[in-house]
PDB file of C-alpha atoms and ligand atoms in Angstrom:
ATOM      1  CA  MET A 202     -33.119  -7.314  12.977  1.00  0.00           C
ATOM      2  CA  SER A 203     -29.049  -8.136  11.451  1.00  0.00           C
ATOM      3  CA  THR A 204     -25.716  -5.761  12.206  1.00  0.00           C
ATOM      4  CA  LEU A 205     -26.231  -4.992   8.569  1.00  0.00           C
ATOM      5  CA  VAL A 206     -29.267  -3.310   8.446  1.00  0.00           C
ATOM      6  CA  GLN A 207     -28.914  -1.553  11.882  1.00  0.00           C
ATOM      7  CA  GLN A 208     -25.565   0.044  10.208  1.00  0.00           C
ATOM      8  CA  SER A 209     -27.181   0.870   7.086  1.00  0.00           C
ATOM      9  CA  CYS A 210     -29.646   3.564   8.504  1.00  0.00           C
ATOM     10  CA  ALA A 211     -26.158   5.217  10.055  1.00  0.00           C
ATOM     11  CA  PRO A 212     -23.541   5.751   6.721  1.00  0.00           C
ATOM     12  CA  ARG A 213     -20.308   6.155   8.235  1.00  0.00           C
ATOM     13  CA  GLY A 214     -17.164   7.534   6.207  1.00  0.00           C
ATOM     14  CA  LEU A 215     -17.351   6.709   2.811  1.00  0.00           C
ATOM     15  CA  ARG A 216     -20.745   8.031   2.193  1.00  0.00           C
ATOM     16  CA  GLY A 217     -21.605   8.985  -1.889  1.00  0.00           C
ATOM     17  CA  LEU A 218     -17.743   6.627  -2.280  1.00  0.00           C
ATOM     18  CA  ALA A 219     -17.551   4.263  -5.385  1.00  0.00           C
ATOM     19  CA  VAL A 220     -15.478   1.693  -4.317  1.00  0.00           C
ATOM     20  CA  LEU A 221     -14.141  -1.779  -6.159  1.00  0.00           C
ATOM     21  CA  VAL A 222     -13.705  -5.151  -4.040  1.00  0.00           C
ATOM     22  CA  THR A 223     -11.741  -8.222  -6.278  1.00  0.00           C
ATOM     23  CA  GLY A 224     -12.196 -11.542  -3.606  1.00  0.00           C
ATOM     24  CA  ALA A 225     -15.370 -10.628  -3.268  1.00  0.00           C
ATOM     25  CA  ALA A 226     -16.927 -13.180  -2.936  1.00  0.00           C
ATOM     26  CA  SER A 227     -15.737 -14.755  -0.036  1.00  0.00           C
ATOM     27  CA  GLY A 228     -13.393 -14.280   3.274  1.00  0.00           C
ATOM     28  CA  ILE A 229     -11.411 -10.808   3.628  1.00  0.00           C
ATOM     29  CA  GLY A 230     -13.122 -10.052   0.257  1.00  0.00           C
ATOM     30  CA  ARG A 231     -16.243 -10.779   1.070  1.00  0.00           C
ATOM     31  CA  ALA A 232     -16.022  -8.837   4.962  1.00  0.00           C
ATOM     32  CA  THR A 233     -14.491  -5.828   2.670  1.00  0.00           C
ATOM     33  CA  ALA A 234     -17.559  -5.900   0.915  1.00  0.00           C
ATOM     34  CA  GLU A 235     -20.048  -5.447   3.187  1.00  0.00           C
ATOM     35  CA  ARG A 236     -18.068  -2.577   5.395  1.00  0.00           C
ATOM     36  CA  CYS A 237     -17.754  -0.428   3.141  1.00  0.00           C
ATOM     37  CA  TRP A 238     -21.510  -0.672   1.899  1.00  0.00           C
ATOM     38  CA  GLN A 239     -22.276  -0.435   5.641  1.00  0.00           C
ATOM     39  CA  ASP A 240     -19.870   2.744   5.851  1.00  0.00           C
ATOM     40  CA  GLY A 241     -22.113   3.811   2.990  1.00  0.00           C
ATOM     41  CA  ALA A 242     -20.360   3.285  -0.396  1.00  0.00           C
ATOM     42  CA  THR A 243     -21.194   1.842  -3.785  1.00  0.00           C
ATOM     43  CA  VAL A 244     -18.948  -1.704  -3.559  1.00  0.00           C
ATOM     44  CA  ALA A 245     -18.260  -3.469  -7.228  1.00  0.00           C
ATOM     45  CA  ALA A 246     -17.589  -6.435  -5.942  1.00  0.00           C
ATOM     46  CA  LEU A 247     -15.658  -8.164  -8.000  1.00  0.00           C
ATOM     47  CA  ASP A 248     -14.477 -12.137  -8.523  1.00  0.00           C
ATOM     48  CA  LEU A 249     -14.493 -14.830 -10.439  1.00  0.00           C
ATOM     49  CA  ASP A 250     -17.736 -15.418 -11.435  1.00  0.00           C
ATOM     50  CA  LEU A 251     -21.361 -14.112 -10.295  1.00  0.00           C
ATOM     51  CA  ARG A 252     -22.452 -17.125  -9.673  1.00  0.00           C
ATOM     52  CA  SER A 253     -20.326 -17.542  -6.567  1.00  0.00           C
ATOM     53  CA  LEU A 254     -21.021 -13.866  -5.505  1.00  0.00           C
ATOM     54  CA  GLY A 255     -24.144 -14.840  -5.038  1.00  0.00           C
ATOM     55  CA  GLU A 256     -24.110 -14.793  -1.108  1.00  0.00           C
ATOM     56  CA  THR A 257     -22.381 -11.123  -0.973  1.00  0.00           C
ATOM     57  CA  MET A 258     -25.093 -10.169  -3.193  1.00  0.00           C
ATOM     58  CA  GLN A 259     -27.863 -11.105  -1.363  1.00  0.00           C
ATOM     59  CA  ARG A 260     -26.741  -9.911   1.720  1.00  0.00           C
ATOM     60  CA  LEU A 261     -26.422  -6.580  -0.046  1.00  0.00           C
ATOM     61  CA  GLU A 262     -28.550  -6.342  -2.712  1.00  0.00           C
ATOM     62  CA  ALA A 263     -31.855  -7.171  -1.089  1.00  0.00           C
ATOM     63  CA  LEU A 264     -31.207  -3.629   1.469  1.00  0.00           C
ATOM     64  CA  ASP A 265     -29.840  -1.859  -1.656  1.00  0.00           C
ATOM     65  CA  ALA A 266     -29.030  -2.693  -5.112  1.00  0.00           C
ATOM     66  CA  GLY A 267     -28.154   0.972  -6.038  1.00  0.00           C
ATOM     67  CA  ARG A 268     -25.299   1.033  -4.112  1.00  0.00           C
ATOM     68  CA  TYR A 269     -23.720  -2.249  -4.456  1.00  0.00           C
ATOM     69  CA  ILE A 270     -22.544  -3.809  -8.533  1.00  0.00           C
ATOM     70  CA  ALA A 271     -21.162  -6.939  -9.684  1.00  0.00           C
ATOM     71  CA  LEU A 272     -18.281  -7.470 -11.564  1.00  0.00           C
ATOM     72  CA  GLU A 273     -16.884 -10.674 -13.265  1.00  0.00           C
ATOM     73  CA  ALA A 274     -13.385 -11.667 -13.967  1.00  0.00           C
ATOM     74  CA  ASP A 275      -9.822 -13.440 -13.596  1.00  0.00           C
ATOM     75  CA  VAL A 276      -8.197 -10.654 -11.633  1.00  0.00           C
ATOM     76  CA  ALA A 277      -5.073 -13.122 -13.569  1.00  0.00           C
ATOM     77  CA  ASP A 278      -6.329 -12.577 -16.966  1.00  0.00           C
ATOM     78  CA  PRO A 279      -5.869  -8.777 -18.166  1.00  0.00           C
ATOM     79  CA  ILE A 280      -8.268  -8.675 -20.925  1.00  0.00           C
ATOM     80  CA  GLN A 281     -11.166  -9.436 -18.358  1.00  0.00           C
ATOM     81  CA  VAL A 282      -9.969  -6.758 -16.092  1.00  0.00           C
ATOM     82  CA  ARG A 283     -10.481  -4.479 -18.934  1.00  0.00           C
ATOM     83  CA  SER A 284     -13.146  -5.519 -19.590  1.00  0.00           C
ATOM     84  CA  ALA A 285     -15.246  -5.609 -16.327  1.00  0.00           C
ATOM     85  CA  LEU A 286     -13.369  -1.997 -15.624  1.00  0.00           C
ATOM     86  CA  ALA A 287     -14.731  -1.150 -18.880  1.00  0.00           C
ATOM     87  CA  ASP A 288     -18.405  -2.113 -17.609  1.00  0.00           C
ATOM     88  CA  LEU A 289     -17.699  -0.730 -14.243  1.00  0.00           C
ATOM     89  CA  ALA A 290     -17.047   2.627 -15.681  1.00  0.00           C
ATOM     90  CA  ARG A 291     -20.361   2.185 -18.228  1.00  0.00           C
ATOM     91  CA  SER A 292     -21.944   2.399 -14.097  1.00  0.00           C
ATOM     92  CA  LEU A 293     -19.900   4.744 -12.676  1.00  0.00           C
ATOM     93  CA  ASP A 294     -18.251   8.464 -13.320  1.00  0.00           C
ATOM     94  CA  ALA A 295     -14.951   7.755 -10.797  1.00  0.00           C
ATOM     95  CA  LEU A 296     -13.773   5.039  -8.485  1.00  0.00           C
ATOM     96  CA  TYR A 297     -12.844   6.491  -4.537  1.00  0.00           C
ATOM     97  CA  GLY A 298     -11.344   3.249  -3.607  1.00  0.00           C
ATOM     98  CA  VAL A 299      -9.808   0.051  -4.686  1.00  0.00           C
ATOM     99  CA  VAL A 300      -9.397  -2.952  -2.521  1.00  0.00           C
ATOM    100  CA  ASN A 301      -7.340  -5.454  -4.088  1.00  0.00           C
ATOM    101  CA  VAL A 302      -7.998  -9.342  -2.094  1.00  0.00           C
ATOM    102  CA  ALA A 303      -8.910 -11.856  -4.656  1.00  0.00           C
ATOM    103  CA  GLY A 304      -6.016 -14.619  -3.898  1.00  0.00           C
ATOM    104  CA  ILE A 305      -5.376 -17.910  -4.121  1.00  0.00           C
ATOM    105  CA  GLY A 306      -3.587 -19.621  -1.508  1.00  0.00           C
ATOM    106  CA  GLY A 307      -1.414 -23.312  -1.098  1.00  0.00           C
ATOM    107  CA  TYR A 308       1.348 -24.762  -0.227  1.00  0.00           C
ATOM    108  CA  THR A 309       3.476 -26.090  -2.732  1.00  0.00           C
ATOM    109  CA  GLY A 310       6.613 -27.853  -1.546  1.00  0.00           C
ATOM    110  CA  ASP A 311      10.472 -26.158  -1.519  1.00  0.00           C
ATOM    111  CA  VAL A 312      11.985 -24.078  -5.144  1.00  0.00           C
ATOM    112  CA  ALA A 313      12.686 -27.685  -6.308  1.00  0.00           C
ATOM    113  CA  GLU A 314       9.093 -28.828  -6.167  1.00  0.00           C
ATOM    114  CA  THR A 315       6.875 -26.133  -7.302  1.00  0.00           C
ATOM    115  CA  THR A 316       5.820 -26.250 -10.291  1.00  0.00           C
ATOM    116  CA  LEU A 317       6.016 -23.915 -13.322  1.00  0.00           C
ATOM    117  CA  GLU A 318       2.379 -23.752 -13.402  1.00  0.00           C
ATOM    118  CA  GLN A 319       1.842 -23.600  -9.129  1.00  0.00           C
ATOM    119  CA  TRP A 320       5.132 -20.798  -9.299  1.00  0.00           C
ATOM    120  CA  GLY A 321       3.132 -19.062 -12.585  1.00  0.00           C
ATOM    121  CA  ARG A 322      -0.724 -19.491 -11.421  1.00  0.00           C
ATOM    122  CA  SER A 323      -0.056 -17.716  -8.283  1.00  0.00           C
ATOM    123  CA  LEU A 324       2.754 -14.395  -9.101  1.00  0.00           C
ATOM    124  CA  ALA A 325       0.243 -14.051 -11.806  1.00  0.00           C
ATOM    125  CA  VAL A 326      -3.404 -14.535  -8.906  1.00  0.00           C
ATOM    126  CA  ASN A 327      -0.948 -12.954  -6.131  1.00  0.00           C
ATOM    127  CA  LEU A 328       0.576 -10.182  -7.588  1.00  0.00           C
ATOM    128  CA  SER A 329       0.432  -9.477 -11.274  1.00  0.00           C
ATOM    129  CA  GLY A 330      -3.962  -9.633 -10.375  1.00  0.00           C
ATOM    130  CA  ALA A 331      -3.327  -6.233  -8.436  1.00  0.00           C
ATOM    131  CA  PHE A 332      -1.490  -4.589 -11.192  1.00  0.00           C
ATOM    132  CA  HIS A 333      -4.214  -5.253 -13.608  1.00  0.00           C
ATOM    133  CA  VAL A 334      -6.808  -4.046 -11.935  1.00  0.00           C
ATOM    134  CA  CYS A 335      -4.732  -1.138 -10.347  1.00  0.00           C
ATOM    135  CA  ARG A 336      -3.828  -0.495 -14.110  1.00  0.00           C
ATOM    136  CA  GLU A 337      -7.275  -0.357 -15.168  1.00  0.00           C
ATOM    137  CA  ALA A 338      -8.855   1.104 -12.745  1.00  0.00           C
ATOM    138  CA  LEU A 339      -6.111   4.300 -12.180  1.00  0.00           C
ATOM    139  CA  ALA A 340      -8.071   6.493 -14.870  1.00  0.00           C
ATOM    140  CA  LEU A 341     -11.660   5.424 -13.059  1.00  0.00           C
ATOM    141  CA  LEU A 342      -9.386   6.768 -10.013  1.00  0.00           C
ATOM    142  CA  ARG A 343      -8.196   9.975 -11.433  1.00  0.00           C
ATOM    143  CA  ALA A 344     -11.484  11.207 -12.464  1.00  0.00           C
ATOM    144  CA  GLY A 345     -12.648  11.002  -8.838  1.00  0.00           C
ATOM    145  CA  GLY A 346      -9.825  13.741  -8.175  1.00  0.00           C
ATOM    146  CA  ARG A 347      -8.106  11.897  -5.220  1.00  0.00           C
ATOM    147  CA  GLY A 348      -8.404   8.529  -4.204  1.00  0.00           C
ATOM    148  CA  ARG A 349      -7.271   4.643  -2.234  1.00  0.00           C
ATOM    149  CA  ILE A 350      -6.295   1.488  -2.662  1.00  0.00           C
ATOM    150  CA  VAL A 351      -5.032  -0.970  -0.573  1.00  0.00           C
ATOM    151  CA  ASN A 352      -3.545  -4.206  -1.330  1.00  0.00           C
ATOM    152  CA  VAL A 353      -3.665  -7.491   0.516  1.00  0.00           C
ATOM    153  CA  SER A 354      -0.722  -8.804   1.207  1.00  0.00           C
ATOM    154  CA  SER A 355       0.699 -11.787   4.147  1.00  0.00           C
ATOM    155  CA  GLN A 356       2.381 -11.914   7.202  1.00  0.00           C
ATOM    156  CA  TYR A 357       3.541 -14.231   4.399  1.00  0.00           C
ATOM    157  CA  GLY A 358       5.254 -11.371   2.501  1.00  0.00           C
ATOM    158  CA  LEU A 359       7.134 -10.053   5.722  1.00  0.00           C
ATOM    159  CA  LEU A 360       8.438 -13.182   6.714  1.00  0.00           C
ATOM    160  CA  GLY A 361       9.092 -16.665   5.241  1.00  0.00           C
ATOM    161  CA  GLY A 362       6.952 -19.448   5.801  1.00  0.00           C
ATOM    162  CA  ALA A 363       7.640 -23.566   4.717  1.00  0.00           C
ATOM    163  CA  GLY A 364       6.493 -24.905   1.528  1.00  0.00           C
ATOM    164  CA  SER A 365       5.158 -22.076  -0.176  1.00  0.00           C
ATOM    165  CA  PRO A 366       7.771 -19.566  -1.657  1.00  0.00           C
ATOM    166  CA  ALA A 367       5.355 -18.117  -4.558  1.00  0.00           C
ATOM    167  CA  TYR A 368       3.520 -17.648  -2.263  1.00  0.00           C
ATOM    168  CA  CYS A 369       5.442 -16.051  -0.105  1.00  0.00           C
ATOM    169  CA  ALA A 370       7.212 -14.234  -3.215  1.00  0.00           C
ATOM    170  CA  ALA A 371       3.926 -13.528  -4.484  1.00  0.00           C
ATOM    171  CA  LYS A 372       3.228 -11.416  -1.123  1.00  0.00           C
ATOM    172  CA  ALA A 373       5.912  -9.539  -0.960  1.00  0.00           C
ATOM    173  CA  GLY A 374       5.757  -8.211  -4.191  1.00  0.00           C
ATOM    174  CA  MET A 375       2.731  -6.845  -3.210  1.00  0.00           C
ATOM    175  CA  ILE A 376       4.464  -4.987  -0.974  1.00  0.00           C
ATOM    176  CA  GLY A 377       6.965  -3.981  -3.162  1.00  0.00           C
ATOM    177  CA  LEU A 378       3.725  -2.572  -5.872  1.00  0.00           C
ATOM    178  CA  THR A 379       2.576  -0.878  -2.980  1.00  0.00           C
ATOM    179  CA  LYS A 380       5.495   1.291  -1.857  1.00  0.00           C
ATOM    180  CA  ALA A 381       6.606   1.617  -5.835  1.00  0.00           C
ATOM    181  CA  MET A 382       2.682   3.694  -6.445  1.00  0.00           C
ATOM    182  CA  ALA A 383       2.470   5.121  -3.557  1.00  0.00           C
ATOM    183  CA  VAL A 384       5.906   7.016  -4.641  1.00  0.00           C
ATOM    184  CA  ASP A 385       3.742   7.413  -8.218  1.00  0.00           C
ATOM    185  CA  HIS A 386       0.256   8.755  -6.839  1.00  0.00           C
ATOM    186  CA  ALA A 387       1.180  10.848  -4.255  1.00  0.00           C
ATOM    187  CA  ASP A 388       0.665  14.133  -6.091  1.00  0.00           C
ATOM    188  CA  GLU A 389      -2.538  12.858  -7.656  1.00  0.00           C
ATOM    189  CA  GLY A 390      -4.270  12.888  -4.047  1.00  0.00           C
ATOM    190  CA  ILE A 391      -4.394   8.600  -4.677  1.00  0.00           C
ATOM    191  CA  LEU A 392      -2.893   6.293  -1.500  1.00  0.00           C
ATOM    192  CA  VAL A 393      -1.582   3.344  -1.588  1.00  0.00           C
ATOM    193  CA  ASN A 394      -1.208   1.160   1.261  1.00  0.00           C
ATOM    194  CA  CYS A 395      -1.492  -2.850   2.438  1.00  0.00           C
ATOM    195  CA  VAL A 396      -2.214  -4.820   5.006  1.00  0.00           C
ATOM    196  CA  CYS A 397      -0.235  -8.552   5.842  1.00  0.00           C
ATOM    197  CA  PRO A 398      -2.916 -10.578   7.439  1.00  0.00           C
ATOM    198  CA  GLY A 399      -1.819 -13.154   9.972  1.00  0.00           C
ATOM    199  CA  PRO A 400      -4.079 -16.463  10.404  1.00  0.00           C
ATOM    200  CA  ILE A 401      -7.275 -15.683   9.558  1.00  0.00           C
ATOM    201  CA  ASP A 402     -10.194 -17.778   9.278  1.00  0.00           C
ATOM    202  CA  THR A 403     -11.487 -18.564   6.187  1.00  0.00           C
ATOM    203  CA  ALA A 404     -12.142 -20.750   3.762  1.00  0.00           C
ATOM    204  CA  MET A 405      -8.214 -20.072   2.140  1.00  0.00           C
ATOM    205  CA  LEU A 406      -7.230 -20.681   6.296  1.00  0.00           C
ATOM    206  CA  ALA A 407      -8.969 -24.217   6.556  1.00  0.00           C
ATOM    207  CA  ALA A 408      -7.815 -25.360   2.702  1.00  0.00           C
ATOM    208  CA  SER A 409      -4.530 -24.586   3.671  1.00  0.00           C
ATOM    209  CA  GLY A 410      -4.902 -27.055   6.958  1.00  0.00           C
ATOM    210  CA  ARG A 411      -5.959 -30.208   4.751  1.00  0.00           C
ATOM    211  CA  SER A 412      -3.389 -30.070   1.900  1.00  0.00           C
ATOM    212  CA  GLY A 413      -0.482 -32.465   3.651  1.00  0.00           C
ATOM    213  CA  GLU A 414       1.692 -33.726   6.700  1.00  0.00           C
ATOM    214  CA  ARG A 415       3.720 -29.802   5.608  1.00  0.00           C
ATOM    215  CA  SER A 416       0.661 -27.655   5.711  1.00  0.00           C
ATOM    216  CA  LYS A 417       0.120 -29.159   9.044  1.00  0.00           C
ATOM    217  CA  ARG A 418       3.342 -28.391  10.655  1.00  0.00           C
ATOM    218  CA  GLU A 419       3.181 -24.912   9.210  1.00  0.00           C
ATOM    219  CA  SER A 420      -0.507 -24.572  10.787  1.00  0.00           C
ATOM    220  CA  ARG A 421       0.855 -25.414  14.227  1.00  0.00           C
ATOM    221  CA  ARG A 422       4.044 -23.579  13.958  1.00  0.00           C
ATOM    222  CA  THR A 423       1.955 -20.445  12.951  1.00  0.00           C
ATOM    223  CA  ALA A 424      -0.870 -21.112  15.835  1.00  0.00           C
ATOM    224  CA  THR A 425       1.941 -21.058  18.425  1.00  0.00           C
ATOM    225  CA  ARG A 426       3.052 -17.437  16.998  1.00  0.00           C
ATOM    226  CA  LEU A 427      -0.465 -16.073  17.904  1.00  0.00           C
ATOM    227  CA  LEU A 428       0.116 -13.817  20.384  1.00  0.00           C
ATOM    228  CA  LEU A 429      -3.629 -13.167  20.929  1.00  0.00           C
ATOM    229  CA  GLY A 430      -4.246 -17.087  20.945  1.00  0.00           C
ATOM    230  CA  ARG A 431      -6.279 -17.364  17.821  1.00  0.00           C
ATOM    231  CA  PRO A 432      -6.785 -16.666  14.194  1.00  0.00           C
ATOM    232  CA  GLY A 433      -7.985 -13.417  13.089  1.00  0.00           C
ATOM    233  CA  ARG A 434     -11.584 -12.580  11.721  1.00  0.00           C
ATOM    234  CA  PRO A 435     -12.067 -11.833   8.209  1.00  0.00           C
ATOM    235  CA  ASP A 436     -14.034  -8.444   9.654  1.00  0.00           C
ATOM    236  CA  ASP A 437     -10.880  -7.646  12.127  1.00  0.00           C
ATOM    237  CA  VAL A 438      -8.528  -7.534   8.117  1.00  0.00           C
ATOM    238  CA  ALA A 439     -12.221  -5.444   7.194  1.00  0.00           C
ATOM    239  CA  GLY A 440     -12.279  -2.473   9.944  1.00  0.00           C
ATOM    240  CA  VAL A 441      -8.326  -2.318   9.279  1.00  0.00           C
ATOM    241  CA  ILE A 442      -8.683  -1.681   5.730  1.00  0.00           C
ATOM    242  CA  ALA A 443     -12.223   0.096   6.100  1.00  0.00           C
ATOM    243  CA  PHE A 444      -9.576   2.910   8.425  1.00  0.00           C
ATOM    244  CA  LEU A 445      -7.114   3.018   5.945  1.00  0.00           C
ATOM    245  CA  LEU A 446     -10.245   4.106   2.877  1.00  0.00           C
ATOM    246  CA  GLY A 447     -10.950   6.633   5.712  1.00  0.00           C
ATOM    247  CA  PRO A 448     -10.720   9.924   6.747  1.00  0.00           C
ATOM    248  CA  ASP A 449      -8.647   9.480   9.133  1.00  0.00           C
ATOM    249  CA  ALA A 450      -5.898   7.755   7.168  1.00  0.00           C
ATOM    250  CA  ARG A 451      -5.245  11.028   4.890  1.00  0.00           C
ATOM    251  CA  ASN A 452      -1.785  11.107   6.145  1.00  0.00           C
ATOM    252  CA  MET A 453      -0.338   7.219   5.439  1.00  0.00           C
ATOM    253  CA  THR A 454       0.103   6.621   1.673  1.00  0.00           C
ATOM    254  CA  GLY A 455       3.152   3.445   1.506  1.00  0.00           C
ATOM    255  CA  ALA A 456       2.001   1.646   4.873  1.00  0.00           C
ATOM    256  CA  VAL A 457       2.547  -1.880   5.211  1.00  0.00           C
ATOM    257  CA  VAL A 458      -0.136  -2.677   8.672  1.00  0.00           C
ATOM    258  CA  ALA A 459       0.420  -6.310   9.884  1.00  0.00           C
ATOM    259  CA  VAL A 460      -3.408  -7.244  11.050  1.00  0.00           C
ATOM    260  CA  ASP A 461      -1.747 -10.906  12.278  1.00  0.00           C
ATOM    261  CA  GLY A 462      -2.471 -11.320  15.991  1.00  0.00           C
ATOM    262  CA  GLY A 463       0.723 -10.840  16.515  1.00  0.00           C
ATOM    263  CA  TRP A 464       2.355 -12.998  14.353  1.00  0.00           C
ATOM    264  CA  SER A 465       4.975 -11.476  12.893  1.00  0.00           C
ATOM    265  CA  ALA A 466       6.119  -9.623  16.164  1.00  0.00           C
ATOM    266  CA  SER A 467       6.945 -13.272  18.114  1.00  0.00           C
TER     267      SER A 467
HETATM  268  P1  NAP B 247     -11.010 -16.903   0.323  1.00  0.00           P
HETATM  269  O1  NAP B 247     -11.624 -16.597   0.943  1.00  0.00           O
HETATM  270  O2  NAP B 247     -10.712 -18.297  -0.264  1.00  0.00           O
HETATM  271  O3  NAP B 247     -11.059 -15.599  -0.706  1.00  0.00           O
HETATM  272  C1  NAP B 247     -10.806 -15.443  -1.807  1.00  0.00           C
HETATM  273  C2  NAP B 247     -11.098 -14.869  -3.078  1.00  0.00           C
HETATM  274  O4  NAP B 247     -10.635 -14.483  -4.138  1.00  0.00           O
HETATM  275  C3  NAP B 247     -12.279 -16.600  -3.466  1.00  0.00           C
HETATM  276  O5  NAP B 247     -13.610 -15.017  -2.988  1.00  0.00           O
HETATM  277  C4  NAP B 247     -11.819 -16.580  -4.420  1.00  0.00           C
HETATM  278  O6  NAP B 247     -12.460 -17.176  -5.585  1.00  0.00           O
HETATM  279  C5  NAP B 247     -11.518 -14.682  -5.114  1.00  0.00           C
HETATM  280  N1  NAP B 247     -10.605 -15.112  -5.977  1.00  0.00           N
HETATM  281  C6  NAP B 247      -9.426 -15.811  -6.416  1.00  0.00           C
HETATM  282  N2  NAP B 247      -8.649 -15.894  -7.108  1.00  0.00           N
HETATM  283  C7  NAP B 247      -9.516 -15.627  -8.111  1.00  0.00           C
HETATM  284  C8  NAP B 247      -8.882 -14.454  -9.228  1.00  0.00           C
HETATM  285  N3  NAP B 247      -8.229 -15.130 -10.004  1.00  0.00           N
HETATM  286  N4  NAP B 247      -9.995 -13.590  -9.378  1.00  0.00           N
HETATM  287  C9  NAP B 247     -10.260 -12.909  -8.977  1.00  0.00           C
HETATM  288  N5  NAP B 247     -10.979 -14.230  -8.008  1.00  0.00           N
HETATM  289  C10 NAP B 247     -10.312 -14.568  -7.580  1.00  0.00           C
HETATM  290  O7  NAP B 247     -10.086 -16.049   0.507  1.00  0.00           O
HETATM  291  P2  NAP B 247      -9.422 -15.493   1.412  1.00  0.00           P
HETATM  292  O8  NAP B 247      -8.846 -16.008   3.507  1.00  0.00           O
HETATM  293  O9  NAP B 247     -10.887 -13.893   2.274  1.00  0.00           O
HETATM  294  O10 NAP B 247      -8.012 -13.881   1.488  1.00  0.00           O
HETATM  295  C11 NAP B 247      -8.059 -13.271   0.968  1.00  0.00           C
HETATM  296  C12 NAP B 247      -6.626 -12.524   0.800  1.00  0.00           C
HETATM  297  O11 NAP B 247      -6.362 -12.493   1.652  1.00  0.00           O
HETATM  298  C13 NAP B 247      -6.014 -13.535  -0.248  1.00  0.00           C
HETATM  299  O12 NAP B 247      -5.213 -12.192  -0.808  1.00  0.00           O
HETATM  300  C14 NAP B 247      -4.927 -13.864   0.691  1.00  0.00           C
HETATM  301  O13 NAP B 247      -3.828 -14.410   0.171  1.00  0.00           O
HETATM  302  C15 NAP B 247      -4.818 -12.886   1.977  1.00  0.00           C
HETATM  303  N6  NAP B 247      -4.702 -13.888   2.928  1.00  0.00           N
HETATM  304  C16 NAP B 247      -5.577 -14.660   3.982  1.00  0.00           C
HETATM  305  C17 NAP B 247      -4.999 -15.181   5.367  1.00  0.00           C
HETATM  306  C18 NAP B 247      -5.357 -16.558   5.860  1.00  0.00           C
HETATM  307  O14 NAP B 247      -5.167 -16.582   6.977  1.00  0.00           O
HETATM  308  N7  NAP B 247      -7.017 -16.030   5.664  1.00  0.00           N
HETATM  309  C19 NAP B 247      -3.242 -14.864   5.290  1.00  0.00           C
HETATM  310  C20 NAP B 247      -3.048 -13.871   5.297  1.00  0.00           C
HETATM  311  C21 NAP B 247      -3.780 -13.298   3.473  1.00  0.00           C
HETATM  312  P3  NAP B 247     -12.735 -18.650  -5.502  1.00  0.00           P
HETATM  313  O15 NAP B 247     -13.174 -18.740  -4.131  1.00  0.00           O
HETATM  314  O16 NAP B 247     -13.461 -18.945  -6.275  1.00  0.00           O
HETATM  315  O17 NAP B 247     -11.205 -19.098  -6.216  1.00  0.00           O
END
């Protein structure tokens, strides 16, 4: 019996609640969607296209299609996000959680080497994407009378990394967005927190190690800073996100939580 099936018998803290997860087709987003589902939530999984959500859908739908909704949107496009959230509002009366995971990596060189297109796309997906999703999701969160938002930043939101000024700027911006929203929405009972993963074993990390000499040097530098000696797993991050969505995080808002194997401490 798979872990997913065993755990489905005992839903935990999110039973009866709905959680939207972006970037749910892969890596940290997929692990988060699965973890929220295991914890009893109805999961609205959003990604660039429904085809790419196929594997996540198969894993959850086969067990309980009623607790799974697939949504297609490019988070960088406010019109697509509005349309996806309007679809969601036709299926749900209220939303409890929003987890902004969708993101793109990639080394673009220093600021002189980074093209305007690379700068714009990184900011649009990695920062504006969360803004668009939160903006459209707020009405559904308010309808529930309380809620949680978890934004996925990065260790590169806390510290600099080689050859990635756009990514670092966007991920630092995600921390600022988190804190600003924490201030604005605390009195509505909507708590907003942020996680900063370090290197996590996903398609994005694998791709970053293949994109040229500078990225290989950065991967080696990064590896030496991992106090726990290895990249994390997607479910390491999903577990912390589940905690921030759950009852034990009721006194946390505006927090920035590193999930980086000690990377930012070294
Ligand atoms: P991943 O495996 O590449 O997953 C990212 C997911 O987001 C993919 O399904 C991707 O779809 C989707 N996505 C990308 N652009 C999108 C857009 N414009 N609209 C909607 N969905 C979009 O990456 P991951 O490693 O799990 O990363 C998840 C998040 O963690 C990202 O925000 C990343 O910056 C952050 N993070 C990762 C690491 C790491 O080491 N892995 C470290 C720190 C922070 P496609 O595959 O179709 O593009």
